[in-house]
Coordinates of C-alpha atoms and ligand atoms in Angstrom, one line a residue:
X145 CA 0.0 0.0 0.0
X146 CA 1.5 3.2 -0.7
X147 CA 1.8 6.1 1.9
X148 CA -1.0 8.1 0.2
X149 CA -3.3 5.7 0.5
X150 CA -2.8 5.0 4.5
X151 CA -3.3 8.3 5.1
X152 CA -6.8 8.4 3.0
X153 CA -10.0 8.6 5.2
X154 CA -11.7 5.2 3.6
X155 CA -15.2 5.4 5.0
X156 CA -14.6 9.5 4.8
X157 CA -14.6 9.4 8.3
X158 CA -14.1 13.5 9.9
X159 CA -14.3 14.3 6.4
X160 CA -16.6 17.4 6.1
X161 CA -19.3 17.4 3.4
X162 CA -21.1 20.2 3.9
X163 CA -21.9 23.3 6.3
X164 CA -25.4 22.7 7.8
X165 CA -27.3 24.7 10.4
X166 CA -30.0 21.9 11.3
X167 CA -27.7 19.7 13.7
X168 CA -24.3 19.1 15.4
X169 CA -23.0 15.7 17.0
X170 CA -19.7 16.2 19.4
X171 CA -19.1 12.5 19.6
X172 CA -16.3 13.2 22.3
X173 CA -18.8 15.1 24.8
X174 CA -21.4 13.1 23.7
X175 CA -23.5 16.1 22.4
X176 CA -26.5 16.4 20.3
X177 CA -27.4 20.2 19.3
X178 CA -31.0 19.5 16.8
X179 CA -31.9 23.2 15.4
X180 CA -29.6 25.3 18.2
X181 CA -31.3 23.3 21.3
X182 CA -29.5 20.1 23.0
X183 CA -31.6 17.1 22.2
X184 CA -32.5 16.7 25.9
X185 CA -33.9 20.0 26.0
X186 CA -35.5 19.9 22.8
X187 CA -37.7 16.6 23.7
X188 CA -38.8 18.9 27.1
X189 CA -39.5 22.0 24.7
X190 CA -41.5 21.0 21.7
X191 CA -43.0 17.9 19.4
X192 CA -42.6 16.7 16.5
X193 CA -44.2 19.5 14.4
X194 CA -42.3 22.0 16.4
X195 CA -38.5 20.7 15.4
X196 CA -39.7 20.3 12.2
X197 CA -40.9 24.1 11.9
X198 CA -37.3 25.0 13.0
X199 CA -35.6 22.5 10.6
X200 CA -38.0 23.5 7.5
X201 CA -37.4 27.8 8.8
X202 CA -33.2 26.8 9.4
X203 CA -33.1 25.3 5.9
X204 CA -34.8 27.9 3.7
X205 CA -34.2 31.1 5.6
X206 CA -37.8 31.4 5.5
X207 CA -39.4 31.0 8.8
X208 CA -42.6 28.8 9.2
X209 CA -43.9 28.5 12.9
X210 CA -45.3 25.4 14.4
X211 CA -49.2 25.5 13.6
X212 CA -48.5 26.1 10.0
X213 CA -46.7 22.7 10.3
X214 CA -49.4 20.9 11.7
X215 CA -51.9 21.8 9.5
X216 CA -49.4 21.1 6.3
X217 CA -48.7 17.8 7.7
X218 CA -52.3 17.1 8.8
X219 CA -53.5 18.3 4.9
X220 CA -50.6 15.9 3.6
X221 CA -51.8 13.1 6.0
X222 CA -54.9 12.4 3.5
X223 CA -53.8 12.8 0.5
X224 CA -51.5 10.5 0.6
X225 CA -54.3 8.4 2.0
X226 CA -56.3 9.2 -1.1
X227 CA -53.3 7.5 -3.2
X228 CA -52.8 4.8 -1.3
X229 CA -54.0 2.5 -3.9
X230 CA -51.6 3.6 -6.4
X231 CA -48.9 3.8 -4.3
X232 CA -48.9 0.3 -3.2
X233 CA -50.2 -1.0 -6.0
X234 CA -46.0 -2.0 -6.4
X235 CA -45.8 -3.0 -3.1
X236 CA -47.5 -6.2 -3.6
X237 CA -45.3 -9.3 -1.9
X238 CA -42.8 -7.3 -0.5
X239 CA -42.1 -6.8 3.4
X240 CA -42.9 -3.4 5.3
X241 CA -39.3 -2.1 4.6
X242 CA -38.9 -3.5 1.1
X243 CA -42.9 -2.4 0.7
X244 CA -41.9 1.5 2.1
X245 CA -39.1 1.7 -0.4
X246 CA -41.1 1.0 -3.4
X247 CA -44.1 3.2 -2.1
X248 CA -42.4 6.2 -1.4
X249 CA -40.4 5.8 -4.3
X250 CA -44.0 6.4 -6.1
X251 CA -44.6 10.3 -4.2
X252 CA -44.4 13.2 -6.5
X253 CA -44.7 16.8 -6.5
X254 CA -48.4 17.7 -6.2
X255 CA -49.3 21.4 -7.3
X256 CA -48.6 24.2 -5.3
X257 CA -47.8 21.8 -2.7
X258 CA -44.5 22.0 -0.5
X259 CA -42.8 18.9 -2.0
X260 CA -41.4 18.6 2.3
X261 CA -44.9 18.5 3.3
X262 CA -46.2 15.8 1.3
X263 CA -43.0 13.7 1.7
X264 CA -43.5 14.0 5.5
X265 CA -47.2 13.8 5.6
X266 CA -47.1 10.9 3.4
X267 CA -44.2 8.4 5.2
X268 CA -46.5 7.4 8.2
X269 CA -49.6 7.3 6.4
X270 CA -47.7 4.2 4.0
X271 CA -46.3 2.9 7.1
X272 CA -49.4 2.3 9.2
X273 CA -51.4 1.0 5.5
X274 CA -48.2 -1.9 5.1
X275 CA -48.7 -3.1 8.5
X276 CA -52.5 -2.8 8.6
X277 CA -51.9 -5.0 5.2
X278 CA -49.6 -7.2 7.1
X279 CA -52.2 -8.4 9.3
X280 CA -55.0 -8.9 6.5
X281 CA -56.7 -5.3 7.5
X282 CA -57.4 -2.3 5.6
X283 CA -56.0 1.0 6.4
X284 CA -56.8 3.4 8.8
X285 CA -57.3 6.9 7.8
X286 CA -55.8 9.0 9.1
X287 CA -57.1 12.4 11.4
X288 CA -56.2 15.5 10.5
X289 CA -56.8 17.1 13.7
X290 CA -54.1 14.7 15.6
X291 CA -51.0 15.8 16.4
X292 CA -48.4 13.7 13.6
X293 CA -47.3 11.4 16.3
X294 CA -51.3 10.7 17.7
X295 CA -52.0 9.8 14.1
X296 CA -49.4 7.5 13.2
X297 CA -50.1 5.6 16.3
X298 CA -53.6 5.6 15.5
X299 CA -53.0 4.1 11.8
X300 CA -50.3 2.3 12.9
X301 CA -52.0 0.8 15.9
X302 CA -55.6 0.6 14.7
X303 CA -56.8 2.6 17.7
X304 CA -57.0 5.3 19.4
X305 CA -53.3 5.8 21.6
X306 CA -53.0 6.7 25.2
X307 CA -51.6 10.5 26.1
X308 CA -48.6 7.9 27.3
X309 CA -48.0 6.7 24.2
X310 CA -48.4 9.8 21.9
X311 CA -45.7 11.3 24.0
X312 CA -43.1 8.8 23.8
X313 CA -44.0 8.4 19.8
X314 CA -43.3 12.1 19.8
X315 CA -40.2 12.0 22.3
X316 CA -39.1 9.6 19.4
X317 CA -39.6 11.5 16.8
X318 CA -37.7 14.3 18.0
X319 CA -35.0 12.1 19.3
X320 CA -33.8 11.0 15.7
X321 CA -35.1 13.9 13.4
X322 CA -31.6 14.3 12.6
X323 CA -28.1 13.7 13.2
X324 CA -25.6 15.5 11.6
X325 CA -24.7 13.5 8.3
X326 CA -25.1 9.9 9.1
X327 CA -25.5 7.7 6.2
X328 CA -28.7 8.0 5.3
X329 CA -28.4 12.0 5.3
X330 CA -25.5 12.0 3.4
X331 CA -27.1 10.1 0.6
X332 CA -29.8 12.0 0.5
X333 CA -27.5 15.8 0.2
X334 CA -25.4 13.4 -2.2
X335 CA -28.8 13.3 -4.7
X336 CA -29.7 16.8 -3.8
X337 CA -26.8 18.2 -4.6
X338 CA -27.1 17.4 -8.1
X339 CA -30.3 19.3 -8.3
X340 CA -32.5 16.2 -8.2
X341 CA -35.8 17.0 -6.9
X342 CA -36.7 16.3 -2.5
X343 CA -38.7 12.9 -4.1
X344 CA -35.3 11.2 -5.3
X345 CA -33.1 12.6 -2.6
X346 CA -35.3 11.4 0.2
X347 CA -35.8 7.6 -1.6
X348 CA -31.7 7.4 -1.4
X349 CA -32.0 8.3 2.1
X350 CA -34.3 5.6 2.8
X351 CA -32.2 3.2 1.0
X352 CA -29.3 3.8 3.1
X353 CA -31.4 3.6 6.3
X354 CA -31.8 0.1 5.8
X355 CA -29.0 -1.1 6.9
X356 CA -28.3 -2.5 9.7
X357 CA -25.4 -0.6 10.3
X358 CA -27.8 2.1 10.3
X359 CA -31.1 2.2 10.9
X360 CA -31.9 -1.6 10.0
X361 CA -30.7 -2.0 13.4
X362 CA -33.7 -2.2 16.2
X363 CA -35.5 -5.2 15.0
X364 CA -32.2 -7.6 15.0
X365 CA -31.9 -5.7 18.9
X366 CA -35.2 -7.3 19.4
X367 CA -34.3 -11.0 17.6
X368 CA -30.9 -10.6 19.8
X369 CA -33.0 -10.0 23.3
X370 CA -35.2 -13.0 21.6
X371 CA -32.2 -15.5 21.2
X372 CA -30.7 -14.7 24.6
X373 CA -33.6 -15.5 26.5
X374 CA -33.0 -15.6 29.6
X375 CA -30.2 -14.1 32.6
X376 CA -28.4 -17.1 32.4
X377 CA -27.4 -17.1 29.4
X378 CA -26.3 -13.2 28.6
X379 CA -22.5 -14.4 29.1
X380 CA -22.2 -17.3 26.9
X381 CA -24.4 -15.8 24.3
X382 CA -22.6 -12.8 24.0
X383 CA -19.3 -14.2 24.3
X384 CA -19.8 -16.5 21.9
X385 CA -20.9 -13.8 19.4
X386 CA -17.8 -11.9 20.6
X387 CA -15.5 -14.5 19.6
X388 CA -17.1 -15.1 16.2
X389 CA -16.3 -11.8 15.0
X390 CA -20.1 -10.6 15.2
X391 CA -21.2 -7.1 15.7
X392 CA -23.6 -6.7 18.8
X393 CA -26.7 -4.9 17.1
X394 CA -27.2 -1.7 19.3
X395 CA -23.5 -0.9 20.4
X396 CA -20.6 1.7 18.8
X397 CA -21.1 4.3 16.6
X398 CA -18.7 5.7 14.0
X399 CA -18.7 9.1 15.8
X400 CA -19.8 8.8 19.4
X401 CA -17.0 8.3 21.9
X402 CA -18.9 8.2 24.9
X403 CA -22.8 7.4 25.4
X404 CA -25.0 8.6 22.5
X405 CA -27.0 10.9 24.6
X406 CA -29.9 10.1 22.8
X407 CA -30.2 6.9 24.5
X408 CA -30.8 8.4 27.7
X409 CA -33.7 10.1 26.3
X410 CA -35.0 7.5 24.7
X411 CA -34.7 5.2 28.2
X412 CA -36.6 8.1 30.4
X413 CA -39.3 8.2 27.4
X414 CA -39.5 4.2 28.1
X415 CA -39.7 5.1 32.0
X416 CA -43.0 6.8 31.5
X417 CA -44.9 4.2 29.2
X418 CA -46.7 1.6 31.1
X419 CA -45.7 -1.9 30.9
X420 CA -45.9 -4.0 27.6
X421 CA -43.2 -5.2 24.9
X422 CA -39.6 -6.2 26.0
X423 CA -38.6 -7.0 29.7
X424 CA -36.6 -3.8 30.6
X425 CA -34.7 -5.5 34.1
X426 CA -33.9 -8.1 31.3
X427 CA -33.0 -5.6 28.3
X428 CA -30.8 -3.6 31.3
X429 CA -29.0 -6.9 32.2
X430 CA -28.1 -7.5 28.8
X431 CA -26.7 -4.0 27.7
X432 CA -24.8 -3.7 31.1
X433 CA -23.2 -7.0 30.4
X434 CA -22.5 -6.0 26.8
X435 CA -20.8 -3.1 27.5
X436 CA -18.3 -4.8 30.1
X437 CA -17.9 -7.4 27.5
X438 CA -16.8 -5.0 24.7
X439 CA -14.8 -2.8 26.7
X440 CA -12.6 -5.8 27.8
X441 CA -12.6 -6.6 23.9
X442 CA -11.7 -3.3 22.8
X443 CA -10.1 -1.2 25.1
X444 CA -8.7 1.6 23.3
X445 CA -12.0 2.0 21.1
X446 CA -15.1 2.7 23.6
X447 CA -18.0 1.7 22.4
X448 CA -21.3 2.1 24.3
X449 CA -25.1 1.7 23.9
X450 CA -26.7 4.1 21.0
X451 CA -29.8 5.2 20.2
X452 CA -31.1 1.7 18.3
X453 CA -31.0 -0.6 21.7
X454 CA -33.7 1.7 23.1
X455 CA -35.5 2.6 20.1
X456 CA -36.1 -1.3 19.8
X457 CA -37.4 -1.1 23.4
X458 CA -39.4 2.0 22.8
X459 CA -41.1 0.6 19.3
X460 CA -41.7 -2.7 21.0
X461 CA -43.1 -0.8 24.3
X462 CA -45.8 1.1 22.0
X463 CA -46.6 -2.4 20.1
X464 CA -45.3 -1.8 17.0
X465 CA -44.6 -4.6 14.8
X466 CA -40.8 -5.0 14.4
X467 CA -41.0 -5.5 10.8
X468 CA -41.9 -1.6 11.0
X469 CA -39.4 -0.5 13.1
X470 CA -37.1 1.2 9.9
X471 CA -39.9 2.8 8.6
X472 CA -41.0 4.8 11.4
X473 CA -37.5 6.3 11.8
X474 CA -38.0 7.3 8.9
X475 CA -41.1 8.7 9.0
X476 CA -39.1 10.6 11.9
X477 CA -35.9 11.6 9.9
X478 CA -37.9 12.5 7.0
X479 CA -38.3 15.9 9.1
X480 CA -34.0 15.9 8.4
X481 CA -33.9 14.8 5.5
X482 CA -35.8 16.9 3.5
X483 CA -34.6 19.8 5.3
X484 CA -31.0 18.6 4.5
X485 CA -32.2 18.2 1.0
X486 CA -33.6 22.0 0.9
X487 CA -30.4 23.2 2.3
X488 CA -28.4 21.4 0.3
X489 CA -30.6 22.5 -3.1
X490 CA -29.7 26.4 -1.9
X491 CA -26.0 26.9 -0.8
X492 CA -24.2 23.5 -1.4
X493 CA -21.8 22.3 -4.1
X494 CA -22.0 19.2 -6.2
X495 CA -20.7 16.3 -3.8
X496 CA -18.1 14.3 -5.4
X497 CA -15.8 13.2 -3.8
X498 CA -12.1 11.2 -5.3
X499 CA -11.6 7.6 -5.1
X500 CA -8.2 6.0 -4.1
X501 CA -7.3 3.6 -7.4
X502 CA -5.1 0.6 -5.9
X503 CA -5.8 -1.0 -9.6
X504 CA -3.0 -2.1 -11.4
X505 CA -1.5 0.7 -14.1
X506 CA -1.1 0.5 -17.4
Ligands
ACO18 N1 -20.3 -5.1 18.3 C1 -19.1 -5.7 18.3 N2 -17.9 -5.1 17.9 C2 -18.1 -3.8 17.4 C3 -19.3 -3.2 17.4 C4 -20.4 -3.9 17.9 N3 -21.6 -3.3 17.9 N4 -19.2 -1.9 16.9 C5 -17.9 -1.8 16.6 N5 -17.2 -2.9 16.9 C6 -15.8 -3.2 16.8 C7 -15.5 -3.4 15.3 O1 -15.6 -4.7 14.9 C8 -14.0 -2.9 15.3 O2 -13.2 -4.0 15.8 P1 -11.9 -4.4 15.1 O3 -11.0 -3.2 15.2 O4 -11.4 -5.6 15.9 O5 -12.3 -4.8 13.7 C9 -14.0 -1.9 16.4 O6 -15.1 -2.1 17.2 C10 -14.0 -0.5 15.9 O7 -15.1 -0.3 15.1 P2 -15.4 1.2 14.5 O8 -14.5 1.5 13.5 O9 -15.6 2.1 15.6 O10 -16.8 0.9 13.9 P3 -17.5 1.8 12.7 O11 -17.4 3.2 13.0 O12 -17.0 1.2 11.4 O13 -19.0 1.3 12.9 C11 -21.2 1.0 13.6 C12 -20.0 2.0 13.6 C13 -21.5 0.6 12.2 C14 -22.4 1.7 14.2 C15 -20.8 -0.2 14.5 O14 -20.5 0.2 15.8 C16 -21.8 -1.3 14.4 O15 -21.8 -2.2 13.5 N6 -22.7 -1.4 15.4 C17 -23.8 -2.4 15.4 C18 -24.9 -2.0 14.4 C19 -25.7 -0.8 15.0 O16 -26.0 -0.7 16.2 N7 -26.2 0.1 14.1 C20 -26.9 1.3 14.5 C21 -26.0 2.5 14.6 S1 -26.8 3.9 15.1 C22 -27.6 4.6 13.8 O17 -27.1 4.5 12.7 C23 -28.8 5.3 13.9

């Protein structure tokens, strides 16, 4: 290998790709700034519609306030109901994540119509109508008048949700709006930035959120908790995965150093639901042993809990169906996204970066 290569940051890892005023991650404090406001804060401050407001006003310069929002998203909310049947139309035999590619892959400018609005409005709307499919049912229209999260519960959940649950949906949501430029971000200022419309940048986005290094993540958390079983057998199991090479699904991150301080959040949003889904003692025995396990396995790389071990618990908590999980972060970073789309549309540069040839030469 020559010297140039070693030196190349494979993986473009610290490796700025843009300047963005929608969020910040200090991975050595273990900080997460949505919008100007520490995530903690944030959760304590507004909902769903109200980060979004700031991300939408911080990407176009043009402010829009909360209730504006609402009543965008609520508007967007049935019209993508009204074209459900042409949107999955494609979706037939395919699983909820394959299912939400295809579907959203079908959304399209409408006229007049804020092309972030009808992206956002229409992600939970196709989420609840593939699981209401999964089960045989039809789907549930949706309610203008709800708050986003309220709604999606309601058409995900085929009820109407407890003040409980709505909160820790919308504690959720704000949670994982966005996050600097993970993956899935990145691909989607990647497509922007070549002037392709908010529809094609958001459908890479969702692409790269698939997997599981990303957000595929939660429902293997779940299958993991699954296979383990029971207290007894925490050690073995996760030794033995250790020592086959495997990655622990929930643990690291590329840029955290310490805890991913949305975890935290995510566990006091889980504190205030009421019983159901995964055995938190259990799910809190498991992560404490996983943590001692990789730190004795890598000791100069820390690697702790992130958000995906508690948004497994959370999902699981409000009775989602796992399957689901990957879609309802996105219906949640689709507030990012398109923002990051937006800003990346006004100010940013063509993103193309240089590959490191280690081919033969002529
Ligand atoms: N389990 C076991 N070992 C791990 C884990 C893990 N979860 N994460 C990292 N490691 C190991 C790597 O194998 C590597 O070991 P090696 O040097 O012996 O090969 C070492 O730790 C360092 O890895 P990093 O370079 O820090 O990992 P990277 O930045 O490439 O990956 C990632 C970050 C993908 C999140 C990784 O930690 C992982 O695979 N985690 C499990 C999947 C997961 O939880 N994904 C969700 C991430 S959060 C999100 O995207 C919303």
């Amino acid at each position: 290998m020559n010297m140039q290569l070693s030196k190349t940051p494979i993986g473009l890892d610290g490796v700025p790709a843009a300047e963005t005023v929608l969020s910040h991650v200090d991975g050595e404090r273990g900080e997460l700034i949505i919008a100007g406001e520490r995530v903690g804060v944030l959760v304590g401050k507004t909902g769903f519609e109200g980060v979004t407001a700031r991300l939408w006003s911080g990407a176009t310069g043009q402010p829009v306030g909360e209730a504006a929002v609402r009543a965008v998203l609520g508007e967007a909310r049935q019209r993508a109901f009204a074209r459900l049947p042409d949107l999955l139309e494609i979706t037939r035999g395919l699983s909820i994540v394959d299912g939400f590619r295809a579907a959203i892959a079908g959304l399209r400018a409408e006229n007049g119509l804020q092309h972030e609005a009808t992206i956002v409005g229409a992600f939970p709307v196709i989420a609840g109508a593939l699981v209401q499919r999964a089960k045989g049912c039809d789907p549930v229209a949706p309610d203008p008048t709800l708050s986003h999260a309220a709604d999606t519960l309601s058409m995900l959940l085929n009820r109407k949700a407890s003040t409980p649950e709505v909160a820790a949906l919308d504690a959720y949501f704000v949670t994982v709006c966005d996050h600097g430029m993970n993956a899935s971000t990145f691909a989607t200022r990647v497509v922007a930035s070549t002037q392709a419309d908010l529809f094609a940048a958001v459908t890479a986005g969702y692409c790269a959120l698939t997997g599981p290094l990303h957000g595929g993540a939660p429902e293997p958390v779940l299958e993991m908790l699954d296979a383990i079983g029971t207290s007894e057998r925490i050690k073995p199991w996760v030794d033995g995965a250790l020592a086959r090479g495997e990655r622990l699904m929930g643990f690291g991150h590329r840029i955290y150093r310490v805890r991913d301080p949305r975890a935290d959040v995510l566990k006091g949003a889980i504190g205030r639901l009421a019983g159901g889904g995964t055995d938190l003692p259990f799910a809190g025995e498991v992560e404490t042993y996983i943590r001692e396990a990789l730190r004795r396995k890598n000791p100069d790389r820390p690697l702790d809990t992130n958000v995906e071990f508690f948004t497994a618990i959370l999902l699981d908590a409000l009775t989602i169906p796992r399957q689901a999980f990957t879609p309802i972060f996105a219906a949640a970073r689709s507030a990012g996204w398109t923002a990051h789309a937006r800003e990346q549309q006004r100010g940013g540069r063509l993103i193309r970066p240089s590959s490191a040839y280690i081919g033969p030469m002529p």
